[in-house]
Amino acid sequence: MKLYNTASRKIEDFKPLHPPEVTFYSCGPTVYDYTHLGHLRTYVNNDVLKRALTFLGYKVKHVMNITDVGHLTGDSDEGEDKMEKGAAKKGATVWELARVYTDYFISSLDEMNVIRPDVFANATQHIPEFIEMIKVLESKGFTYETEEALYFDVSKFPKYGKLSGQKLEDKIIAARKEVRVDVNKRNPADFALWFKAIGRFKNHVMRWPSAWGEGFPGWHIECSAMCMRYLGETVDIHAGAIDLIPVHHENEIAQSEAATGKQFVRYWFHNDFLLVDGQKMSKSLGNFYTIDDIKNQPIGPMALRLLFLQTHYRQIMNFTWESLSASNKAYNKLVNHVCELKQEVGENQNRHRKSVPKPTYDVGFGEEAKNYRQKFIDAISDDLQAPKAVAVLWEVVKSNLPPNEKLNLIFEIDEVFGLNLKKADFIAVEIPEEIIKLAQEREEARLAKDFKKSDELRKIIREKGYDIKDTDGGSKISKR
Ligand code: AMP
Ligand code: ZN
């Protein structure tokens, strides 16, 4: 497997620390509002990576955090806590807000057929771990305290800024332009590990006792501490979208490596944004669609998943309803093809028998199928070239492989794509009136044993873009 590593800005050979095990951490959502399609693009890409690694024989241990405290509206310690602000706006408690939007997040992942992580780690359930880690940083001299907070001192960590390729001086100049809320913060790039429940946070609902006074943790410490708690001091892959690189992930590296003296992450996996009308789809801009908006249309979440697969994860992607509708058509075609293959190999008949024999598609591959399979593996192993791999899938669909091999190969490919093809049932494709009439005429000719006419009509139907197949239950029309 070759993977692009943000840290080296190169595509590298992927070598986990303890093969075949792969430790994988994804930065999860802040649960103050609905999960939107932008988030889903990120988590589907994470899922495809995880499935691809599993397909290639790795054993992936996956952890994702749920941020339910400490994420401020500004990235440089300014603004309010997103959860507290969201709760006030919606007239709910922070705890209710967290529960409702965590449930919505998880059900959106389920709808998208994303395999759940082995652990969902809630920030509010790991406060003792954060405090423990902050104490280590304090004892090693990486922190300083003001009236309002305990900060990480970035000047003590010379590697600071390496991930994003920014020099500390440039970061300081950029940060200086932002509103400085704590006048005693020494350096604008320093970041809070612990906020005290005083001043602007005096009414903060979520608060815990600590050596630095009652308060709540900063956002960045959450991911470092929970990642280490479940996956060890060095993790193989850490994922997020590109907006997290310059502050959140830079800060995670600084505090983790300062605490342990070890490399924190071996491969940084970042995907680009989903845009809508040229702007990042986001909660704060309010330009977002949710999974329910998709389900309200006659379109399934799997069409969205197929659409995501068609853009490489490091490319920016613009969402349009037209492209989703085209993807929906392609998905329906795929499903119907799979269902026809299932019928051909007799899986449906088998299903109704008392003792179900092994489905007849479960066979070894011939030379041609092996070549397609290798082409697919080459595509996904090349920094997850999902669009290329999708093209291989269509080649397989159009090929003349024996139906059982074809079906088997499509199911294997779908272990990585996660399009739910094994479970899929026929999707009704709208057939135009004209085609239905031609098919009826043909059926009559067939029953009258006028095979010449029946063949001619079949040809006309084909030319109009439809296939007709004779089955025990009558003739079936499908889009070519
Ligand atoms: P948030 O809940 O805003 O912290 O976002 C959770 C994850 O989704 C982070 O990795 C974000 O970078 C990512 N994300 C947010 N908006 C988008 C978007 N429009 N496209 C892709 N990823 C996004
Ligand atoms: Zn994170």
XYZ file of C-alpha atoms in Angstrom, residues 94-335:
242
model
C -25.283 20.745 26.607
C -25.786 17.111 27.582
C -29.028 16.837 25.591
C -27.380 18.514 22.625
C -24.474 16.053 22.740
C -26.788 13.063 22.905
C -29.064 14.160 20.055
C -26.266 15.080 17.650
C -24.079 12.097 18.534
C -27.015 9.822 17.712
C -27.589 11.701 14.478
C -23.901 11.415 13.597
C -23.788 7.660 14.217
C -27.002 6.982 12.355
C -25.691 9.047 9.392
C -22.561 6.867 9.358
C -24.727 3.740 9.464
C -26.812 5.015 6.552
C -23.606 5.513 4.579
C -22.551 1.938 5.395
C -19.467 3.212 7.255
C -18.077 0.484 9.517
C -18.253 1.809 13.056
C -14.906 2.370 14.799
C -13.874 -0.121 17.478
C -14.131 2.737 19.964
C -16.110 5.982 19.965
C -14.378 8.058 22.623
C -16.354 10.925 24.170
C -14.249 13.787 25.487
C -16.425 14.244 28.577
C -15.744 10.636 29.602
C -11.963 11.003 29.546
C -11.316 14.087 31.681
C -8.969 12.209 34.113
C -6.768 11.126 31.161
C -6.543 14.730 29.912
C -5.613 16.000 33.367
C -2.984 13.266 33.683
C -1.388 14.214 30.376
C -1.448 17.930 31.163
C 0.320 17.165 34.460
C 3.086 15.349 32.558
C 3.503 18.368 30.260
C 3.591 20.642 33.291
C 6.203 18.526 35.050
C 8.375 18.607 31.917
C 8.213 22.414 31.771
C 6.102 22.829 28.606
C 3.309 24.858 30.213
C 2.604 28.158 31.957
C -0.423 29.370 33.841
C -2.349 32.655 33.669
C -5.425 33.833 35.531
C -7.585 32.327 32.795
C -5.929 29.172 31.540
C -3.018 26.781 31.433
C -1.142 27.054 28.139
C 1.237 24.945 26.114
C 4.328 27.031 25.359
C 5.098 26.398 21.675
C 8.516 28.056 21.911
C 9.620 25.010 23.943
C 8.851 22.671 21.044
C 11.264 23.431 18.170
C 9.447 21.181 15.662
C 6.276 23.295 15.981
C 4.832 24.110 12.520
C 6.586 21.249 10.685
C 3.385 19.445 9.644
C 1.896 22.461 7.914
C 5.278 23.704 6.745
C 4.770 27.016 8.494
C 7.554 28.765 10.346
C 6.703 29.637 13.910
C 7.424 33.336 13.221
C 4.866 33.332 10.361
C 2.313 31.601 12.530
C 2.877 34.161 15.246
C 2.356 37.035 12.821
C -0.845 35.391 11.497
C -2.090 34.689 15.002
C -1.347 38.250 16.090
C -4.045 39.530 13.748
C -6.622 37.484 15.630
C -8.400 38.760 18.706
C -6.216 38.107 21.733
C -8.521 37.244 24.590
C -6.028 36.579 27.363
C -3.537 39.436 27.617
C -1.199 37.224 29.615
C -0.868 34.648 26.875
C 2.819 34.944 26.011
C 2.784 33.924 22.425
C -0.282 34.045 20.143
C 0.471 30.515 18.859
C 0.411 29.044 22.406
C -2.748 27.075 23.021
C -4.880 26.321 26.049
C -4.678 22.886 27.646
C -7.122 23.820 30.393
C -9.598 26.725 30.557
C -10.603 27.967 33.974
C -14.274 28.595 34.666
C -13.731 32.287 35.239
C -14.076 35.473 33.175
C -15.771 34.712 29.847
C -16.198 31.110 30.980
C -17.559 31.777 34.435
C -20.967 30.354 33.504
C -19.597 27.365 31.633
C -21.908 24.447 32.418
C -19.473 21.607 31.764
C -16.748 21.898 34.394
C -14.481 19.628 36.384
C -12.094 20.177 39.295
C -8.370 20.204 38.519
C -5.021 21.353 39.895
C -5.493 24.598 37.904
C -8.966 25.317 39.221
C -12.407 24.257 38.106
C -12.765 24.362 34.345
C -12.687 22.327 31.176
C -10.090 20.928 28.756
C -8.891 22.525 25.533
C -9.941 20.798 22.324
C -6.498 19.636 21.177
C -5.556 17.706 24.321
C -8.655 15.537 23.833
C -7.398 13.890 20.680
C -3.835 13.333 21.924
C -4.910 11.781 25.206
C -7.698 9.603 23.779
C -5.566 8.455 20.860
C -2.819 7.341 23.254
C -5.280 5.847 25.734
C -6.572 3.371 23.136
C -3.827 3.064 20.551
C -0.523 3.676 22.325
C 2.043 6.489 22.200
C 2.704 6.095 18.486
C -0.199 5.608 16.113
C 0.127 4.369 12.535
C -2.481 6.585 10.853
C -4.182 9.744 12.063
C -6.912 11.179 9.843
C -8.907 14.358 9.392
C -9.832 16.893 6.736
C -7.234 19.448 5.617
C -8.575 22.281 7.801
C -7.210 20.474 10.845
C -3.573 20.550 9.673
C -2.341 24.012 10.671
C -3.678 24.276 14.226
C -5.356 21.164 15.613
C -2.933 18.560 14.295
C 0.089 20.773 14.765
C -0.947 21.176 18.404
C -1.623 17.464 18.810
C 1.912 16.663 17.646
C 3.468 19.279 19.938
C 1.760 18.163 23.145
C 1.978 14.409 22.411
C 5.634 14.369 21.484
C 6.502 16.766 24.301
C 4.814 14.370 26.751
C 6.310 11.088 25.482
C 9.476 12.064 23.606
C 8.295 9.690 20.858
C 6.934 10.129 17.365
C 3.159 10.559 17.698
C 1.918 9.720 14.190
C 3.605 7.744 11.413
C 1.222 8.682 8.559
C -1.002 11.757 8.461
C -4.002 11.142 6.210
C -5.892 14.296 5.178
C -8.695 14.611 2.703
C -9.910 17.696 0.909
C -13.266 19.387 1.342
C -16.693 18.927 -0.033
C -17.869 22.249 -1.424
C -21.290 23.496 -2.304
C -21.492 26.337 -4.834
C -17.740 26.760 -4.529
C -17.709 27.189 -0.740
C -16.821 24.661 1.960
C -19.967 22.946 3.181
C -20.047 23.870 6.841
C -22.177 24.268 9.892
C -21.054 27.840 10.443
C -21.922 28.963 6.868
C -25.250 27.127 7.116
C -24.874 25.883 3.499
C -25.186 22.234 4.330
C -27.268 19.233 3.362
C -27.790 16.239 5.613
C -28.423 12.585 4.932
C -32.150 13.285 5.373
C -32.076 15.756 2.479
C -30.726 12.909 0.378
C -33.299 10.447 1.649
C -36.077 12.959 0.963
C -35.222 12.637 -2.731
C -35.713 9.328 -4.531
C -32.020 8.740 -4.029
C -30.307 6.381 -1.639
C -27.224 7.090 0.491
C -25.333 4.498 -1.568
C -25.606 6.749 -4.620
C -23.865 9.415 -2.539
C -21.225 6.910 -1.505
C -20.595 6.009 -5.147
C -20.358 9.724 -5.942
C -17.728 10.222 -3.215
C -15.716 7.296 -4.598
C -15.460 9.022 -7.924
C -13.247 11.849 -6.653
C -9.817 11.091 -5.233
C -9.731 11.900 -1.523
C -7.038 14.570 -1.954
C -9.031 16.443 -4.607
C -11.538 19.099 -3.744
C -15.091 18.060 -4.652
C -18.091 20.221 -5.512
C -21.481 18.813 -4.570
C -24.342 19.218 -7.043
C -27.733 17.535 -7.225
C -27.079 16.815 -10.925
C -23.965 14.788 -10.167
C -25.781 12.958 -7.380
C -28.643 12.141 -9.708
C -26.198 10.786 -12.337
C -24.541 8.706 -9.646
C -27.953 7.421 -8.594
C -28.624 6.191 -12.118
C -25.232 4.488 -12.226
C -25.854 2.878 -8.842
C -29.259 1.555 -9.915
C -27.700 0.084 -13.021
C -25.024 -1.598 -10.915
C -27.546 -3.046 -8.494
